[in-house]
Amino acid sequence: MKITVKNKEFDSGKLLRSKYKKYTDIKESLMDVNKETYTDDDLDKMVSAIVKLFDNQFTEDDINDEFE
């Protein structure tokens, strides 16, 4: 998987089970069919999951500063 942060492309590398487990734990906590919007806490969890998937090649602040 690839992502661009601050005009630099990053590759997550192999999606090992340990990375996938962290991702799915957060994803499952956010899956609510009745949810229309996400809270700041939800967004923080999403950003944290992305940073972990990419082995901390960038920070949560990098994503918060870059993405809408």
Short mmCIF file of N, CA and C in Angstrom, two decimals:
data_model
loop_
_atom_site.label_atom_id
_atom_site.label_comp_id
_atom_site.label_asym_id
_atom_site.label_seq_id
_atom_site.Cartn_x
_atom_site.Cartn_y
_atom_site.Cartn_z
N MET A 1 0.86 -1.16 0.00
CA MET A 1 0.00 0.00 0.00
C MET A 1 0.91 1.22 0.00
N LYS A 2 0.50 2.27 -0.73
CA LYS A 2 1.28 3.50 -0.79
C LYS A 2 0.42 4.70 -0.39
N ILE A 3 1.10 5.71 0.16
CA ILE A 3 0.42 6.93 0.57
C ILE A 3 1.40 8.08 0.32
N THR A 4 0.86 9.25 0.00
CA THR A 4 1.69 10.43 -0.16
C THR A 4 1.39 11.39 0.99
N VAL A 5 2.45 11.78 1.69
CA VAL A 5 2.35 12.71 2.81
C VAL A 5 3.41 13.77 2.61
N LYS A 6 2.99 15.03 2.63
CA LYS A 6 3.91 16.15 2.43
C LYS A 6 4.73 15.97 1.16
N ASN A 7 4.04 15.60 0.09
CA ASN A 7 4.64 15.43 -1.25
C ASN A 7 5.70 14.34 -1.32
N LYS A 8 5.68 13.41 -0.40
CA LYS A 8 6.60 12.29 -0.42
C LYS A 8 5.79 11.00 -0.35
N GLU A 9 6.14 10.06 -1.23
CA GLU A 9 5.42 8.79 -1.26
C GLU A 9 6.06 7.79 -0.30
N PHE A 10 5.21 7.10 0.44
CA PHE A 10 5.65 6.09 1.40
C PHE A 10 5.00 4.76 1.04
N ASP A 11 5.72 3.69 1.30
CA ASP A 11 5.22 2.34 1.05
C ASP A 11 5.11 1.63 2.39
N SER A 12 3.98 0.98 2.61
CA SER A 12 3.76 0.29 3.88
C SER A 12 4.55 -1.01 3.98
N GLY A 13 5.05 -1.48 2.86
CA GLY A 13 5.75 -2.77 2.87
C GLY A 13 4.74 -3.90 3.01
N LYS A 14 5.23 -5.04 3.40
CA LYS A 14 4.35 -6.19 3.57
C LYS A 14 3.36 -5.93 4.70
N LEU A 15 2.14 -6.32 4.47
CA LEU A 15 1.10 -6.16 5.49
C LEU A 15 1.08 -7.44 6.32
N LEU A 16 1.99 -7.46 7.29
CA LEU A 16 2.09 -8.62 8.17
C LEU A 16 0.87 -8.71 9.08
N ARG A 17 0.65 -9.89 9.60
CA ARG A 17 -0.53 -10.11 10.44
C ARG A 17 -0.58 -9.15 11.62
N SER A 18 0.56 -8.86 12.23
CA SER A 18 0.57 -7.97 13.39
C SER A 18 0.10 -6.56 13.01
N LYS A 19 0.51 -6.07 11.84
CA LYS A 19 0.05 -4.76 11.38
C LYS A 19 -1.44 -4.82 11.06
N TYR A 20 -1.85 -5.88 10.38
CA TYR A 20 -3.25 -6.00 9.99
C TYR A 20 -4.15 -6.09 11.22
N LYS A 21 -3.70 -6.76 12.25
CA LYS A 21 -4.49 -6.89 13.48
C LYS A 21 -4.73 -5.52 14.11
N LYS A 22 -3.69 -4.70 14.20
CA LYS A 22 -3.85 -3.35 14.76
C LYS A 22 -4.84 -2.55 13.92
N TYR A 23 -4.72 -2.66 12.60
CA TYR A 23 -5.61 -1.94 11.70
C TYR A 23 -7.06 -2.40 11.88
N THR A 24 -7.29 -3.70 11.90
CA THR A 24 -8.67 -4.20 11.99
C THR A 24 -9.29 -3.90 13.35
N ASP A 25 -8.48 -3.90 14.41
CA ASP A 25 -9.02 -3.54 15.73
C ASP A 25 -9.60 -2.13 15.70
N ILE A 26 -8.87 -1.21 15.11
CA ILE A 26 -9.35 0.17 15.03
C ILE A 26 -10.52 0.28 14.07
N LYS A 27 -10.41 -0.38 12.93
CA LYS A 27 -11.50 -0.35 11.94
C LYS A 27 -12.80 -0.86 12.54
N GLU A 28 -12.74 -1.96 13.24
CA GLU A 28 -13.96 -2.54 13.84
C GLU A 28 -14.56 -1.61 14.88
N SER A 29 -13.71 -0.89 15.61
CA SER A 29 -14.24 0.02 16.62
C SER A 29 -14.96 1.21 15.99
N LEU A 30 -14.65 1.48 14.72
CA LEU A 30 -15.26 2.62 14.04
C LEU A 30 -16.46 2.24 13.17
N MET A 31 -16.66 0.95 12.97
CA MET A 31 -17.74 0.49 12.10
C MET A 31 -19.07 0.53 12.84
N ASP A 32 -19.86 1.50 12.47
CA ASP A 32 -21.20 1.64 13.05
C ASP A 32 -22.10 2.10 11.92
N VAL A 33 -23.01 1.25 11.51
CA VAL A 33 -23.85 1.57 10.36
C VAL A 33 -24.70 2.81 10.57
N ASN A 34 -24.93 3.19 11.81
CA ASN A 34 -25.76 4.36 12.10
C ASN A 34 -24.93 5.65 12.23
N LYS A 35 -23.64 5.52 12.14
CA LYS A 35 -22.76 6.68 12.32
C LYS A 35 -22.75 7.53 11.04
N GLU A 36 -23.09 8.79 11.19
CA GLU A 36 -23.11 9.70 10.04
C GLU A 36 -21.85 10.55 9.97
N THR A 37 -21.25 10.83 11.11
CA THR A 37 -20.01 11.61 11.15
C THR A 37 -19.05 10.96 12.14
N TYR A 38 -17.79 11.34 12.05
CA TYR A 38 -16.78 10.82 12.95
C TYR A 38 -16.38 11.89 13.95
N THR A 39 -16.12 11.47 15.16
CA THR A 39 -15.67 12.38 16.21
C THR A 39 -14.17 12.63 16.05
N ASP A 40 -13.66 13.61 16.80
CA ASP A 40 -12.21 13.84 16.80
C ASP A 40 -11.47 12.60 17.27
N ASP A 41 -12.02 11.90 18.25
CA ASP A 41 -11.40 10.68 18.75
C ASP A 41 -11.34 9.61 17.65
N ASP A 42 -12.42 9.48 16.88
CA ASP A 42 -12.45 8.53 15.76
C ASP A 42 -11.35 8.87 14.75
N LEU A 43 -11.24 10.15 14.41
CA LEU A 43 -10.23 10.57 13.44
C LEU A 43 -8.82 10.32 13.98
N ASP A 44 -8.62 10.56 15.26
CA ASP A 44 -7.32 10.27 15.87
C ASP A 44 -6.97 8.79 15.76
N LYS A 45 -7.97 7.93 15.96
CA LYS A 45 -7.75 6.49 15.84
C LYS A 45 -7.38 6.12 14.41
N MET A 46 -8.08 6.71 13.44
CA MET A 46 -7.78 6.43 12.03
C MET A 46 -6.35 6.83 11.68
N VAL A 47 -5.97 8.02 12.08
CA VAL A 47 -4.62 8.52 11.79
C VAL A 47 -3.58 7.64 12.47
N SER A 48 -3.82 7.26 13.70
CA SER A 48 -2.90 6.39 14.43
C SER A 48 -2.72 5.06 13.69
N ALA A 49 -3.80 4.51 13.18
CA ALA A 49 -3.73 3.24 12.44
C ALA A 49 -2.89 3.39 11.18
N ILE A 50 -3.06 4.49 10.48
CA ILE A 50 -2.29 4.72 9.25
C ILE A 50 -0.80 4.81 9.58
N VAL A 51 -0.46 5.57 10.62
CA VAL A 51 0.94 5.71 11.01
C VAL A 51 1.54 4.35 11.36
N LYS A 52 0.79 3.53 12.09
CA LYS A 52 1.28 2.20 12.47
C LYS A 52 1.45 1.30 11.26
N LEU A 53 0.50 1.36 10.31
CA LEU A 53 0.61 0.54 9.11
C LEU A 53 1.87 0.87 8.32
N PHE A 54 2.29 2.11 8.39
CA PHE A 54 3.47 2.55 7.65
C PHE A 54 4.72 2.61 8.54
N ASP A 55 4.69 1.90 9.65
CA ASP A 55 5.85 1.76 10.54
C ASP A 55 6.47 3.10 10.95
N ASN A 56 5.62 4.06 11.25
CA ASN A 56 6.09 5.36 11.77
C ASN A 56 7.06 6.08 10.82
N GLN A 57 6.86 5.92 9.52
CA GLN A 57 7.70 6.62 8.56
C GLN A 57 7.38 8.12 8.53
N PHE A 58 6.26 8.48 9.09
CA PHE A 58 5.81 9.86 9.24
C PHE A 58 5.02 9.92 10.54
N THR A 59 4.67 11.11 10.96
CA THR A 59 3.98 11.26 12.24
C THR A 59 2.50 11.52 12.05
N GLU A 60 1.78 11.43 13.14
CA GLU A 60 0.36 11.78 13.11
C GLU A 60 0.19 13.25 12.76
N ASP A 61 1.09 14.09 13.26
CA ASP A 61 1.04 15.52 12.92
C ASP A 61 1.23 15.74 11.43
N ASP A 62 2.11 14.96 10.80
CA ASP A 62 2.30 15.09 9.35
C ASP A 62 0.98 14.85 8.62
N ILE A 63 0.26 13.84 9.05
CA ILE A 63 -1.02 13.54 8.40
C ILE A 63 -2.06 14.61 8.74
N ASN A 64 -2.12 14.99 9.99
CA ASN A 64 -3.11 16.00 10.39
C ASN A 64 -2.88 17.33 9.66
N ASP A 65 -1.63 17.66 9.40
CA ASP A 65 -1.29 18.89 8.70
C ASP A 65 -1.59 18.81 7.20
N GLU A 66 -1.55 17.60 6.67
CA GLU A 66 -1.61 17.40 5.22
C GLU A 66 -3.00 17.10 4.69
N PHE A 67 -3.77 16.30 5.40
CA PHE A 67 -5.03 15.78 4.88
C PHE A 67 -6.23 16.60 5.32
N GLU A 68 -7.24 16.57 4.47
CA GLU A 68 -8.51 17.26 4.78
C GLU A 68 -9.46 16.29 5.42
#
